[in-house]
Structure formats: structure tokens, C-alpha cells
Amino acid sequence: MNISIILAAGEGTRMKSKIPKVLHKICGKPILEYVINASNNANIEKNYVIVGHGGEKVKEEFDDSDIIFKTQPIGKEYPYGTGYAVMQAIDHIEDNSNVVILYGDTPLITDKTIEKLINYHNNKDYDGTVLTAYLEEPAGYGRIVRDEKGHMLKIVEHKDATAKELNIKEINSGIYCFKGAKLKHALGKITNDNAQGEYYITDVITILKEENSKVGTYVIEDSKEIHGINSRVQLAFCEKIMRNRINESHMENGITIINPENTYIEPGVNIGKDSIIYPGTIIVGETTIGEGCIIGENCRIEESKIGNKVEIHSSTISKSIVEDRCLIGPYAHLRPNSHLGKNIKIGNFVEVKNSTIGDNSKAGHLAYIGDADVGKNVNIGCGVIFVNYDGRSKFRSLVEDNAFLGSNSNLVAPVIVRKWGYIAAGSTITNEVEEGNLSIARAKQINKNGWVEKKGYKDNK
Ligand code: UD1
Ligand code: CA
């Protein structure tokens, strides 16, 4: 069995935040979630997450997952260090299982890399395998010290290193795979006798080596994967890499992204073939977009389901369903719980909320459709307002198929417009419009002949 121990107890002071570091987000998801997902996808059966600073908040956020949390005591009176953190899960380590150590603040690590590390570790029959990387600027990292034959001797921390050791460019990623029994044994022997007074997990390697256990290294292919997040600058750096990864996977699936640099798509978004995403577009949450759509410029779509061949420009769509061939925007707003049927046009400055609209209906400009059920082939004129709120309660309205709502009409809810009902422009409708009838509800026009002349307005000009 493979298990992971994910270290996430550090304070993350450089984030300058009240939020625990591992709950900061990249591409909309907490950084810890990426690590857990990579671990799960790499055939790791159980994840033990070591929390400390802000541990309660972290546990809350991952409430419904099957992670097992262990809390590391934090404070001056307690020991500190990566070794001490791993010890918190020692009772859960079985002798014959592999233990992969990961960091909760290293979200770019991939399942493939973890899998390769485990396979390499198994094939070589090592007792401990360190994932290493070559960095042009290794400052701050632990260095991999090797003997003349190239075998790893130990890992030396930057703060404990000699001038010669500081020149080593191969660094410790902090990710390891250990045989359970060997890890448990060595953890019992580490001390805090070093420059930082911390218990180092890296000392496990030295101890195993001294006892003639087999230790080795596996060099990561892409060193970007081990980038940790300690500051907001590093958060943005990782966000960018993750964003590119997501965008590239969509492009590989047959989606055109005009400018991936400013297109923001969260994990969990599905997009169908031959859809084109224009710049400035943000697609978040569990959103599905069909095939052959044109999305953007400047759209925000969240938690929504968009059909095929839909076109959306400069608009916001939230928690709604849009069926095939709809045309939305520019500057339209679909608020939660809206459902558009097929081939519907929602034009500029139209807001829809908690409403259903049937196939082929149109609201071309400047309308508010709230709490309404609108049928098929309905024309909603410019400036139509569904007056759904009396200051205390909300009410629904019903508009049946083929109705025509003239420009600037108000439908005071609850109200019904029956099939083929016509409403004259400027009407305020408070009673049912019956089938096939025209309703006019506005003051009759009065014409006063020669009124301007009588007033003498022309003389004063
Ligand atoms: C550690 C390694 C170093 C390696 C580097 C890679 C040791 C002694 N050193 O450095 O060789 O190059 O990672 O990034 O292991 N944590 C806890 N509890 C603790 C201390 C740390 O959970 O008591 C967690 C932190 O939240 C963090 C991770 O462990 O996620 C690493 O801690 P950090 O202090 O960043 O690692 P270093 O000691 O700098
Ligand atoms: Ca440290």
C-alpha cells in the first residue's frame, strides 16, 4: 500500500495573511487540494495531512474529503521541523507500506511525477528515495551531497552547509518515498542538533545511509513542479503555470484559445471541440460548455451549463443553463437559476434572474426578466420590466407562447400573459392578458391645439 504524509503545519508568515497558507488559492482552488489530487491520482490510498497554524480552518475546508488530519502542536515549547511534522503520523505508518512525503504548499507537483518516484523506488528496491532537481539558483534549498562514485551521502541544509557544499546545484525537493519500517526506525533517531534547532526529515537519509540501508535519488524532469509557495509573488507565479497547464490541456482537446495569457479557466471546466475562447474570459466552477461555441471577449461564466453553438460576448452568466444556438450579449447578465431554451437571443443590457425562457424567444435590449416563466417565440421589447418585488416579497409571472410584450411595458407580478397576448408599448400590466387579446394600460394621449403659441413661448425666443 502507498500512503502520503503531506506537511502543512508551517505558518507561512511571508504570505502576511490571516488565511492559512495552504488555503490560499490558485486557479480558484486551495493549493492543498492540488497536492491531494495529485497524490490520489498517483495510486496513493491514504493521505495524512499534518496541520498546525490555522489547522482548524484547513480541516473545515476539507471537511467532506477522506483525508486524515494530524495536528502538530505549535509554540515555543514544542519542537519544530519537517522531521517532527512527519512524526505526527508515525502511528499510521505500516511496516510494509510505501510512505510518500509531500508538502501542502507545493501545488504544481503532478501525479505522473509521484507515480514515477514510487515506481523508481520500487524497481530499485530502495529504502528511501529523494526526489531531486537541478537549479541554477539553489539558494535556500537543502543540497544533495554525493561521494566520488556519485552516490548520495547526505542532504545538507543551506544554513548548515560549507562554502563548497553551497556550490552544489542539485537540491532536495522535500519529496521522498520511504519504506514504512525504515522511516519509522530512522524517525526515532533524528535529533535537533543543527543550525536551526529543528528536527530535519533529511536526517533520515543520513541515518539510513550510515546503517547501510539503500538510499537513492530520482531527478525530476521539470523542476517547476517543486516550486513552493511562501509569498504572494510565488502564489502568482504558480497560478500562471497552473493556468497555462489548464489552457494547454483544453487546446490539446481541440479548443481554440485566442490568447491563453489572459484567459482564466478553472479546473473542473469542460469545453467541447471547436469552441473558441476570446481574450479576457473567466470560466469558473463546475461549468460545461458545448461544441462550436464562441465565448468572449470578456465573459465570466460560473457554475453553468452552456449548449452547442452558443455565442456569448462581454457577459456574465452565473449558475444557469443555456441551451443550443443561443446568442447572448454584449453586456447581458444571467443571474442564478436562469434557464434559456434553444435559439434564444438575450441582447445588450438584459438581465435575467431565476427565470425560464422557451425556444426562439427574444429580449434584444434593456430588459429585466426576474422570477418569470416565459414561453416559446415570445418577443420581449426594449425596456420591458418584470416587476417582481413589492418591497417585501417576490412574485412570479407567466408569459405563454407567442406573446408580444411591447417596449417599455411593466408586468406587475404575479401576472399572466396568455398565448398570443399582445401588450401595447408603455403599458403597466396588473391583470391577466387573455389569449389573443391586445392590452393597453396607459393614459390616453391628449392633444392641445396651438398650446405653445397661446403660452407665448415663441415670442420670447
Ligand atoms: C525543506 C528541506 C530542504 C528542502 C526544502 C524544499 C528539511 C530539513 N529541509 O526545507 O532540504 O530543500 O524543504 O522546499 O526538511 N512544515 C511542517 N511542520 C514543521 C516544519 C515544516 O508542517 O514543523 C511544513 C511546512 O509547512 C512546509 C514544509 O513542511 O510545507 C517545508 O517546510 P519549510 O520550512 O519550507 O522547509 P525547509 O526547512 O526550508
Ligand atoms: Ca525551515
Short mmCIF file of C-alpha atoms and ligand atoms in Angstrom, two decimals:
data_model
loop_
_atom_site.label_atom_id
_atom_site.label_comp_id
_atom_site.label_asym_id
_atom_site.label_seq_id
_atom_site.Cartn_x
_atom_site.Cartn_y
_atom_site.Cartn_z
CA MET A 1 0.00 0.00 0.00
CA ASN A 2 1.10 3.59 -0.68
CA ILE A 3 0.26 6.36 1.76
CA SER A 4 1.22 10.01 1.81
CA ILE A 5 2.12 12.36 4.61
CA ILE A 6 1.50 15.91 3.49
CA LEU A 7 3.20 18.60 5.57
CA ALA A 8 1.10 21.71 6.06
CA ALA A 9 1.74 22.94 9.59
CA GLY A 10 4.10 25.83 8.78
CA GLU A 11 2.92 29.34 9.50
CA GLY A 12 3.58 30.93 6.13
CA THR A 13 4.47 34.30 7.66
CA ARG A 14 5.59 35.73 4.34
CA MET A 15 2.05 35.47 2.98
CA LYS A 16 1.09 38.18 5.51
CA SER A 17 -2.36 36.70 5.79
CA LYS A 18 -5.00 35.60 8.26
CA ILE A 19 -5.77 32.67 5.98
CA PRO A 20 -3.63 29.52 6.47
CA LYS A 21 -1.13 29.30 3.63
CA VAL A 22 -2.44 26.06 2.12
CA LEU A 23 -5.94 27.55 1.80
CA HIS A 24 -4.74 30.31 -0.49
CA LYS A 25 -5.98 29.61 -3.97
CA ILE A 26 -4.55 29.23 -7.42
CA CYS A 27 -6.98 28.94 -10.32
CA GLY A 28 -9.81 29.04 -7.81
CA LYS A 29 -8.86 26.05 -5.66
CA PRO A 30 -6.87 25.85 -2.41
CA ILE A 31 -3.26 24.94 -3.08
CA LEU A 32 -3.51 21.92 -0.77
CA GLU A 33 -6.27 20.49 -2.96
CA TYR A 34 -3.89 20.20 -5.92
CA VAL A 35 -1.42 18.23 -3.81
CA ILE A 36 -4.13 15.89 -2.56
CA ASN A 37 -5.48 15.37 -6.09
CA ALA A 38 -2.01 14.59 -7.46
CA SER A 39 -1.50 12.14 -4.60
CA ASN A 40 -4.85 10.41 -5.15
CA ASN A 41 -4.23 10.11 -8.88
CA ALA A 42 -0.83 8.53 -8.23
CA ASN A 43 -2.30 5.42 -6.61
CA ILE A 44 -1.83 6.68 -3.08
CA GLU A 45 -4.58 5.18 -0.99
CA LYS A 46 -4.49 7.32 2.13
CA ASN A 47 -3.45 10.90 2.73
CA TYR A 48 -2.38 12.11 6.16
CA VAL A 49 -2.20 15.88 6.30
CA ILE A 50 -0.17 17.45 9.11
CA VAL A 51 -1.72 20.75 10.14
CA GLY A 52 -0.64 23.27 12.75
CA HIS A 53 -1.06 27.01 12.24
CA GLY A 54 -4.69 27.59 11.27
CA GLY A 55 -5.30 23.84 11.37
CA GLU A 56 -8.97 24.15 12.29
CA LYS A 57 -9.71 26.23 9.21
CA VAL A 58 -7.90 23.74 6.99
CA LYS A 59 -9.86 20.83 8.45
CA GLU A 60 -13.12 22.71 7.93
CA GLU A 61 -12.35 23.40 4.28
CA PHE A 62 -11.64 19.72 3.60
CA ASP A 63 -14.47 18.52 5.80
CA ASP A 64 -16.07 16.19 3.27
CA SER A 65 -12.92 14.51 1.98
CA ASP A 66 -11.42 11.28 3.27
CA ILE A 67 -8.16 12.89 4.34
CA ILE A 68 -6.90 12.07 7.81
CA PHE A 69 -5.67 15.14 9.67
CA LYS A 70 -2.99 15.09 12.34
CA THR A 71 -2.34 18.21 14.33
CA GLN A 72 1.23 19.22 15.08
CA PRO A 73 1.47 21.19 18.34
CA ILE A 74 2.82 24.65 17.59
CA GLY A 75 4.55 27.00 20.04
CA LYS A 76 7.90 27.83 21.56
CA GLU A 77 7.66 24.93 24.00
CA TYR A 78 7.27 22.41 21.18
CA PRO A 79 9.87 21.04 18.79
CA TYR A 80 9.70 22.11 15.15
CA GLY A 81 10.85 20.93 11.75
CA THR A 82 9.90 18.66 8.87
CA GLY A 83 11.04 15.60 10.79
CA TYR A 84 8.86 16.48 13.76
CA ALA A 85 5.94 17.06 11.40
CA VAL A 86 6.27 13.59 9.87
CA MET A 87 6.43 12.07 13.38
CA GLN A 88 2.84 13.22 13.96
CA ALA A 89 1.66 10.44 11.65
CA ILE A 90 4.07 7.76 12.86
CA ASP A 91 1.31 5.58 14.34
CA HIS A 92 -0.27 5.28 10.91
CA ILE A 93 2.83 4.05 9.12
CA GLU A 94 2.72 0.34 8.40
CA ASP A 95 6.00 -1.53 8.02
CA ASN A 96 5.33 -2.83 4.53
CA SER A 97 3.78 0.29 3.01
CA ASN A 98 5.47 2.98 0.98
CA VAL A 99 5.30 6.44 2.50
CA VAL A 100 5.45 9.43 0.17
CA ILE A 101 6.23 12.75 1.86
CA LEU A 102 4.73 15.81 0.17
CA TYR A 103 4.32 19.49 1.03
CA GLY A 104 0.93 21.15 1.15
CA ASP A 105 2.39 24.35 -0.31
CA THR A 106 3.79 22.77 -3.50
CA PRO A 107 0.73 22.59 -5.75
CA LEU A 108 2.46 22.08 -9.09
CA ILE A 109 3.64 18.56 -8.32
CA THR A 110 1.98 16.15 -10.77
CA ASP A 111 0.55 12.68 -10.29
CA LYS A 112 2.91 11.47 -13.03
CA THR A 113 5.99 12.58 -11.10
CA ILE A 114 4.77 10.99 -7.86
CA GLU A 115 3.99 7.79 -9.75
CA LYS A 116 7.43 7.75 -11.37
CA LEU A 117 9.09 8.31 -7.99
CA ILE A 118 7.19 5.38 -6.45
CA ASN A 119 7.94 3.11 -9.42
CA TYR A 120 11.63 4.01 -9.40
CA HIS A 121 11.79 3.46 -5.63
CA ASN A 122 10.15 0.02 -6.03
CA ASN A 123 12.24 -1.03 -9.03
CA LYS A 124 15.49 -0.10 -7.32
CA ASP A 125 14.26 -1.62 -4.07
CA TYR A 126 15.46 1.45 -2.20
CA ASP A 127 14.64 2.06 1.45
CA GLY A 128 14.48 5.79 0.83
CA THR A 129 14.35 7.75 -2.44
CA VAL A 130 14.72 11.51 -2.62
CA LEU A 131 13.15 13.50 -5.45
CA THR A 132 15.83 15.97 -6.51
CA ALA A 133 16.18 18.79 -9.02
CA TYR A 134 18.96 20.77 -10.60
CA LEU A 135 18.53 24.50 -10.07
CA GLU A 136 20.62 27.37 -11.42
CA GLU A 137 19.91 29.23 -8.19
CA PRO A 138 19.83 26.65 -5.41
CA ALA A 139 20.00 29.16 -2.54
CA GLY A 140 17.79 28.23 0.42
CA TYR A 141 17.34 24.60 -0.52
CA GLY A 142 18.97 21.55 1.03
CA ARG A 143 21.81 20.29 -1.19
CA ILE A 144 22.43 16.71 -2.27
CA VAL A 145 25.97 15.76 -1.23
CA ARG A 146 27.48 12.83 -3.18
CA ASP A 147 30.65 10.76 -2.80
CA GLU A 148 33.33 10.31 -5.53
CA LYS A 149 31.32 7.49 -7.06
CA GLY A 150 28.24 9.71 -7.27
CA HIS A 151 26.24 8.00 -4.53
CA MET A 152 24.21 10.26 -2.29
CA LEU A 153 25.87 10.69 1.10
CA LYS A 154 23.50 13.10 2.79
CA ILE A 155 21.33 16.16 2.42
CA VAL A 156 22.77 19.31 3.93
CA GLU A 157 20.57 22.29 4.70
CA HIS A 158 21.59 25.66 3.26
CA LYS A 159 22.14 27.03 6.77
CA ASP A 160 24.34 24.09 7.77
CA ALA A 161 26.32 23.86 4.51
CA THR A 162 30.02 24.55 3.95
CA ALA A 163 31.10 27.02 1.25
CA LYS A 164 31.88 24.06 -1.03
CA GLU A 165 28.51 22.42 -0.43
CA LEU A 166 26.76 25.68 -1.24
CA ASN A 167 28.06 25.37 -4.81
CA ILE A 168 26.08 22.16 -5.35
CA LYS A 169 23.25 22.74 -7.80
CA GLU A 170 21.35 19.54 -7.11
CA ILE A 171 18.74 20.23 -4.44
CA ASN A 172 16.30 18.33 -2.27
CA SER A 173 12.72 18.89 -3.41
CA GLY A 174 11.42 17.84 0.02
CA ILE A 175 9.51 14.99 -1.62
CA TYR A 176 10.54 11.44 -0.76
CA CYS A 177 9.41 7.86 -0.88
CA PHE A 178 10.33 5.65 2.07
CA LYS A 179 9.71 2.08 3.09
CA GLY A 180 7.46 2.32 6.12
CA ALA A 181 9.56 0.25 8.52
CA LYS A 182 12.76 2.10 7.65
CA LEU A 183 11.18 5.52 8.01
CA LYS A 184 9.72 4.68 11.41
CA HIS A 185 13.02 3.31 12.60
CA ALA A 186 15.04 6.34 11.46
CA LEU A 187 12.49 8.88 12.73
CA GLY A 188 13.16 7.52 16.19
CA LYS A 189 16.80 8.50 15.88
CA ILE A 190 16.79 12.05 14.50
CA THR A 191 17.83 14.95 16.75
CA ASN A 192 17.63 18.74 16.54
CA ASP A 193 21.36 19.27 16.72
CA ASN A 194 21.73 21.70 13.81
CA ALA A 195 21.87 25.40 12.89
CA GLN A 196 18.07 25.83 13.15
CA GLY A 197 17.48 23.60 16.19
CA GLU A 198 14.85 21.73 14.16
CA TYR A 199 14.11 18.06 13.58
CA TYR A 200 15.03 17.51 9.95
CA ILE A 201 13.36 14.79 7.91
CA THR A 202 16.51 14.93 5.77
CA ASP A 203 18.45 13.33 8.62
CA VAL A 204 16.50 10.15 7.97
CA ILE A 205 18.59 9.79 4.81
CA THR A 206 21.86 10.19 6.72
CA ILE A 207 20.76 7.66 9.34
CA LEU A 208 19.66 5.09 6.75
CA LYS A 209 22.90 5.60 4.84
CA GLU A 210 25.01 5.07 7.97
CA GLU A 211 23.14 1.84 8.65
CA ASN A 212 23.84 0.61 5.12
CA SER A 213 20.23 0.84 4.03
CA LYS A 214 19.75 1.57 0.34
CA VAL A 215 19.03 5.22 -0.43
CA GLY A 216 18.98 6.92 -3.79
CA THR A 217 17.71 9.86 -5.77
CA TYR A 218 15.25 10.35 -8.58
CA VAL A 219 15.77 13.54 -10.60
CA ILE A 220 12.59 15.36 -11.58
CA GLU A 221 12.18 16.15 -15.29
CA ASP A 222 10.62 19.58 -14.84
CA SER A 223 11.92 21.45 -11.81
CA LYS A 224 8.98 23.90 -11.95
CA GLU A 225 6.85 21.20 -10.31
CA ILE A 226 8.59 21.59 -6.97
CA HIS A 227 8.06 25.33 -6.66
CA GLY A 228 6.78 26.05 -3.19
CA ILE A 229 4.55 28.98 -2.25
CA ASN A 230 5.87 31.20 0.52
CA SER A 231 4.76 34.63 -0.69
CA ARG A 232 2.11 36.30 -2.82
CA VAL A 233 4.65 36.66 -5.60
CA GLN A 234 5.21 32.91 -5.61
CA LEU A 235 1.43 32.42 -5.46
CA ALA A 236 1.07 34.42 -8.68
CA PHE A 237 3.97 32.52 -10.24
CA CYS A 238 2.33 29.15 -9.55
CA GLU A 239 -1.08 30.48 -10.64
CA LYS A 240 0.41 31.36 -14.01
CA ILE A 241 1.95 27.94 -14.52
CA MET A 242 -1.25 26.19 -13.46
CA ARG A 243 -3.31 28.42 -15.76
CA ASN A 244 -1.08 27.55 -18.69
CA ARG A 245 -1.37 23.87 -17.91
CA ILE A 246 -5.16 24.05 -17.86
CA ASN A 247 -5.33 26.12 -21.05
CA GLU A 248 -2.90 23.84 -22.85
CA SER A 249 -4.95 20.78 -21.96
CA HIS A 250 -8.05 22.43 -23.47
CA MET A 251 -6.13 23.37 -26.61
CA GLU A 252 -4.91 19.79 -26.90
CA ASN A 253 -8.56 18.71 -26.71
CA GLY A 254 -9.47 20.81 -29.75
CA ILE A 255 -10.45 24.15 -28.31
CA THR A 256 -9.09 27.43 -29.66
CA ILE A 257 -7.91 29.91 -27.05
CA ILE A 258 -7.03 33.15 -28.81
CA ASN A 259 -4.82 34.49 -26.01
CA PRO A 260 -4.06 31.95 -23.28
CA GLU A 261 -2.17 34.61 -21.33
CA ASN A 262 -5.38 36.36 -20.32
CA THR A 263 -7.89 33.54 -20.36
CA TYR A 264 -8.73 32.11 -16.92
CA ILE A 265 -10.24 28.66 -16.78
CA GLU A 266 -10.54 26.77 -13.53
CA PRO A 267 -10.03 23.04 -13.14
CA GLY A 268 -13.38 21.26 -13.45
CA VAL A 269 -14.45 23.17 -16.57
CA ASN A 270 -15.36 21.07 -19.62
CA ILE A 271 -15.34 22.58 -23.10
CA GLY A 272 -16.45 20.87 -26.32
CA LYS A 273 -14.48 20.69 -29.56
CA ASP A 274 -14.12 23.68 -31.88
CA SER A 275 -15.29 26.16 -29.32
CA ILE A 276 -13.31 29.41 -29.44
CA ILE A 277 -12.46 31.34 -26.31
CA TYR A 278 -11.68 35.03 -26.82
CA PRO A 279 -9.49 37.17 -24.54
CA GLY A 280 -10.48 38.34 -21.09
CA THR A 281 -12.74 35.38 -20.43
CA ILE A 282 -13.06 33.75 -17.00
CA ILE A 283 -14.73 30.36 -16.68
CA VAL A 284 -15.06 29.03 -13.17
CA GLY A 285 -16.56 26.25 -11.06
CA GLU A 286 -18.23 23.17 -12.45
CA THR A 287 -19.01 24.63 -15.85
CA THR A 288 -19.68 22.79 -19.09
CA ILE A 289 -19.52 24.44 -22.49
CA GLY A 290 -20.64 22.59 -25.60
CA GLU A 291 -19.09 22.27 -29.05
CA GLY A 292 -18.62 25.04 -31.58
CA CYS A 293 -19.32 27.89 -29.16
CA ILE A 294 -17.88 31.38 -29.30
CA ILE A 295 -17.18 32.62 -25.79
CA GLY A 296 -15.84 36.11 -25.16
CA GLU A 297 -14.42 38.69 -25.37
CA ASN A 298 -14.60 39.43 -21.62
CA CYS A 299 -17.10 36.91 -20.33
CA ARG A 300 -17.46 35.50 -16.86
CA ILE A 301 -19.22 32.15 -16.73
CA GLU A 302 -19.59 30.34 -13.43
CA GLU A 303 -21.16 27.02 -12.48
CA SER A 304 -23.21 26.93 -15.66
CA LYS A 305 -24.11 24.59 -18.46
CA ILE A 306 -23.84 26.01 -21.97
CA GLY A 307 -25.06 24.02 -25.00
CA ASN A 308 -23.62 23.75 -28.51
CA LYS A 309 -23.06 26.63 -30.95
CA VAL A 310 -23.82 29.25 -28.34
CA GLU A 311 -22.33 32.72 -28.78
CA ILE A 312 -21.66 34.91 -25.74
CA HIS A 313 -19.97 38.33 -25.76
CA SER A 314 -18.94 40.54 -22.82
CA SER A 315 -21.48 38.99 -20.49
CA THR A 316 -21.78 37.38 -17.08
CA ILE A 317 -23.53 34.06 -16.59
CA SER A 318 -23.93 32.57 -13.16
CA LYS A 319 -25.39 29.18 -12.13
CA SER A 320 -27.59 28.98 -15.21
CA ILE A 321 -28.39 26.74 -18.17
CA VAL A 322 -28.19 27.94 -21.75
CA GLU A 323 -29.26 25.54 -24.49
CA ASP A 324 -28.01 25.27 -28.09
CA ARG A 325 -27.62 28.19 -30.50
CA CYS A 326 -28.40 30.99 -28.08
CA LEU A 327 -26.93 34.41 -28.70
CA ILE A 328 -26.05 36.38 -25.58
CA GLY A 329 -24.68 39.88 -25.10
CA PRO A 330 -22.82 42.06 -25.31
CA TYR A 331 -23.43 43.21 -21.71
CA ALA A 332 -26.06 40.71 -20.67
CA HIS A 333 -26.34 39.24 -17.18
CA LEU A 334 -27.79 35.83 -16.44
CA ARG A 335 -28.17 35.53 -12.69
CA PRO A 336 -28.58 32.24 -10.83
CA ASN A 337 -31.24 29.77 -11.78
CA SER A 338 -31.96 31.04 -15.25
CA HIS A 339 -32.70 28.52 -17.97
CA LEU A 340 -32.69 29.56 -21.61
CA GLY A 341 -34.08 27.10 -24.19
CA LYS A 342 -32.77 26.85 -27.73
CA ASN A 343 -32.06 29.65 -30.17
CA ILE A 344 -32.80 32.49 -27.79
CA LYS A 345 -31.46 36.00 -28.10
CA ILE A 346 -30.58 37.92 -24.96
CA GLY A 347 -29.15 41.23 -26.12
CA ASN A 348 -27.37 44.19 -24.58
CA PHE A 349 -28.28 45.29 -21.07
CA VAL A 350 -30.74 42.48 -20.49
CA GLU A 351 -30.78 40.87 -17.05
CA VAL A 352 -32.39 37.51 -16.41
CA LYS A 353 -32.86 36.08 -12.93
CA ASN A 354 -34.47 32.87 -11.69
CA SER A 355 -36.46 32.55 -14.91
CA THR A 356 -37.08 30.09 -17.70
CA ILE A 357 -37.35 31.22 -21.30
CA GLY A 358 -38.64 28.96 -24.11
CA ASP A 359 -37.14 28.29 -27.54
CA ASN A 360 -36.82 31.11 -30.08
CA SER A 361 -37.81 33.89 -27.70
CA LYS A 362 -36.03 37.23 -27.85
CA ALA A 363 -35.14 40.03 -25.46
CA GLY A 364 -32.98 42.21 -27.63
CA HIS A 365 -32.24 45.16 -25.38
CA LEU A 366 -32.58 46.80 -21.97
CA ALA A 367 -34.94 44.47 -20.11
CA TYR A 368 -35.27 42.86 -16.68
CA ILE A 369 -36.72 39.37 -16.61
CA GLY A 370 -36.93 38.24 -13.00
CA ASP A 371 -38.89 35.35 -11.47
CA ALA A 372 -40.71 34.61 -14.72
CA ASP A 373 -41.65 31.64 -16.84
CA VAL A 374 -41.60 32.78 -20.44
CA GLY A 375 -42.83 30.51 -23.24
CA LYS A 376 -41.65 29.96 -26.81
CA ASN A 377 -41.47 32.59 -29.57
CA VAL A 378 -42.08 35.42 -27.14
CA ASN A 379 -40.89 38.89 -28.04
CA ILE A 380 -39.74 40.93 -25.09
CA GLY A 381 -39.45 44.53 -26.25
CA CYS A 382 -36.91 47.12 -25.31
CA GLY A 383 -37.27 48.35 -21.74
CA VAL A 384 -39.66 45.64 -20.52
CA ILE A 385 -39.58 45.11 -16.79
CA PHE A 386 -40.92 42.18 -14.83
CA VAL A 387 -41.86 43.97 -11.62
CA ASN A 388 -41.27 41.02 -9.32
CA TYR A 389 -40.80 42.71 -5.93
CA ASP A 390 -43.24 44.75 -3.84
CA GLY A 391 -40.66 45.70 -1.25
CA ARG A 392 -41.41 42.67 0.89
CA SER A 393 -41.96 39.60 -1.25
CA LYS A 394 -41.06 38.32 -4.69
CA PHE A 395 -43.74 37.05 -7.10
CA ARG A 396 -43.58 35.03 -10.31
CA SER A 397 -45.11 35.86 -13.66
CA LEU A 398 -46.15 33.63 -16.53
CA VAL A 399 -45.92 34.58 -20.21
CA GLU A 400 -47.23 31.94 -22.62
CA ASP A 401 -46.05 31.08 -26.14
CA ASN A 402 -46.12 33.67 -28.93
CA ALA A 403 -46.88 36.59 -26.63
CA PHE A 404 -45.63 40.05 -27.54
CA LEU A 405 -44.51 42.39 -24.75
CA GLY A 406 -44.35 45.89 -26.22
CA SER A 407 -41.49 48.23 -25.47
CA ASN A 408 -41.29 49.79 -22.05
CA SER A 409 -44.10 47.71 -20.59
CA ASN A 410 -44.19 46.70 -16.92
CA LEU A 411 -45.59 43.36 -15.82
CA VAL A 412 -46.53 43.71 -12.17
CA ALA A 413 -46.21 40.23 -10.69
CA PRO A 414 -47.94 37.96 -10.12
CA VAL A 415 -49.48 38.31 -13.58
CA ILE A 416 -50.23 36.06 -16.55
CA VAL A 417 -50.00 36.81 -20.27
CA ARG A 418 -51.81 34.08 -22.20
CA LYS A 419 -50.87 32.70 -25.65
CA TRP A 420 -50.69 35.30 -28.40
CA GLY A 421 -51.41 38.01 -25.85
CA TYR A 422 -50.18 41.42 -27.01
CA ILE A 423 -49.19 44.25 -24.70
CA ALA A 424 -49.10 47.77 -26.08
CA ALA A 425 -45.90 49.73 -25.58
CA GLY A 426 -45.69 51.65 -22.32
CA SER A 427 -48.39 49.62 -20.56
CA THR A 428 -48.31 48.74 -16.90
CA ILE A 429 -50.00 45.36 -16.71
CA THR A 430 -51.55 44.30 -13.42
CA ASN A 431 -54.26 41.91 -14.65
CA GLU A 432 -54.21 38.85 -16.85
CA VAL A 433 -53.82 39.43 -20.59
CA GLU A 434 -56.14 36.92 -22.20
CA GLU A 435 -55.36 34.71 -25.18
CA GLY A 436 -55.07 36.61 -28.44
CA ASN A 437 -56.02 39.97 -26.89
CA LEU A 438 -54.28 43.30 -27.03
CA SER A 439 -53.95 45.03 -23.68
CA ILE A 440 -53.33 48.75 -23.47
CA ALA A 441 -52.77 50.06 -19.98
CA ARG A 442 -51.54 53.62 -20.21
CA ALA A 443 -53.02 57.12 -20.03
CA LYS A 444 -54.75 58.15 -23.24
CA GLN A 445 -52.96 60.83 -25.23
CA ILE A 446 -54.49 64.33 -25.14
CA ASN A 447 -53.59 66.81 -27.91
CA LYS A 448 -53.96 70.56 -27.16
CA ASN A 449 -54.07 72.59 -30.35
CA GLY A 450 -51.87 75.74 -30.54
CA TRP A 451 -50.82 75.41 -26.90
CA VAL A 452 -47.25 76.70 -27.43
CA GLU A 453 -48.44 79.80 -29.30
CA LYS A 454 -51.07 80.58 -26.65
CA LYS A 455 -48.46 80.44 -23.94
CA GLY A 456 -46.42 82.99 -25.87
CA TYR A 457 -43.31 80.84 -25.77
CA LYS A 458 -42.38 81.61 -29.39
CA ASP A 459 -42.37 85.45 -28.77
CA ASN A 460 -39.78 85.21 -26.04
CA LYS A 461 -37.24 83.43 -28.25
C1 UD1 B 1 12.95 21.67 3.45
C2 UD1 B 1 14.11 20.70 3.42
C3 UD1 B 1 15.11 21.14 2.35
C4 UD1 B 1 14.44 21.22 1.01
C5 UD1 B 1 13.21 22.14 1.09
C6 UD1 B 1 12.45 22.11 -0.19
C7 UD1 B 1 14.32 19.90 5.69
C8 UD1 B 1 15.07 19.98 6.95
N1 UD1 B 1 14.72 20.67 4.72
O1 UD1 B 1 13.45 22.99 3.76
O2 UD1 B 1 16.18 20.21 2.30
O3 UD1 B 1 15.35 21.68 0.03
O4 UD1 B 1 12.35 21.73 2.15
O5 UD1 B 1 11.45 23.05 -0.16
O6 UD1 B 1 13.38 19.15 5.60
N2 UD1 B 1 6.43 22.01 7.99
C9 UD1 B 1 5.57 21.48 8.92
N3 UD1 B 1 5.96 21.43 10.22
C10 UD1 B 1 7.18 21.88 10.62
C11 UD1 B 1 8.04 22.43 9.64
C12 UD1 B 1 7.64 22.47 8.34
O7 UD1 B 1 4.47 21.03 8.59
O8 UD1 B 1 7.45 21.79 11.83
C13 UD1 B 1 5.99 22.06 6.59
C14 UD1 B 1 5.85 23.47 6.07
O9 UD1 B 1 4.54 23.95 6.25
C15 UD1 B 1 6.18 23.29 4.61
C16 UD1 B 1 7.13 22.12 4.58
O10 UD1 B 1 6.98 21.46 5.80
O11 UD1 B 1 5.05 22.95 3.85
C17 UD1 B 1 8.57 22.53 4.38
O12 UD1 B 1 8.96 23.41 5.38
P1 UD1 B 1 9.99 24.57 5.07
O13 UD1 B 1 10.31 25.27 6.32
O14 UD1 B 1 9.52 25.36 3.92
O15 UD1 B 1 11.21 23.71 4.55
P2 UD1 B 1 12.73 23.98 4.79
O16 UD1 B 1 13.05 23.55 6.19
O17 UD1 B 1 13.05 25.33 4.40
CA CA B 2 12.70 25.84 7.85
#
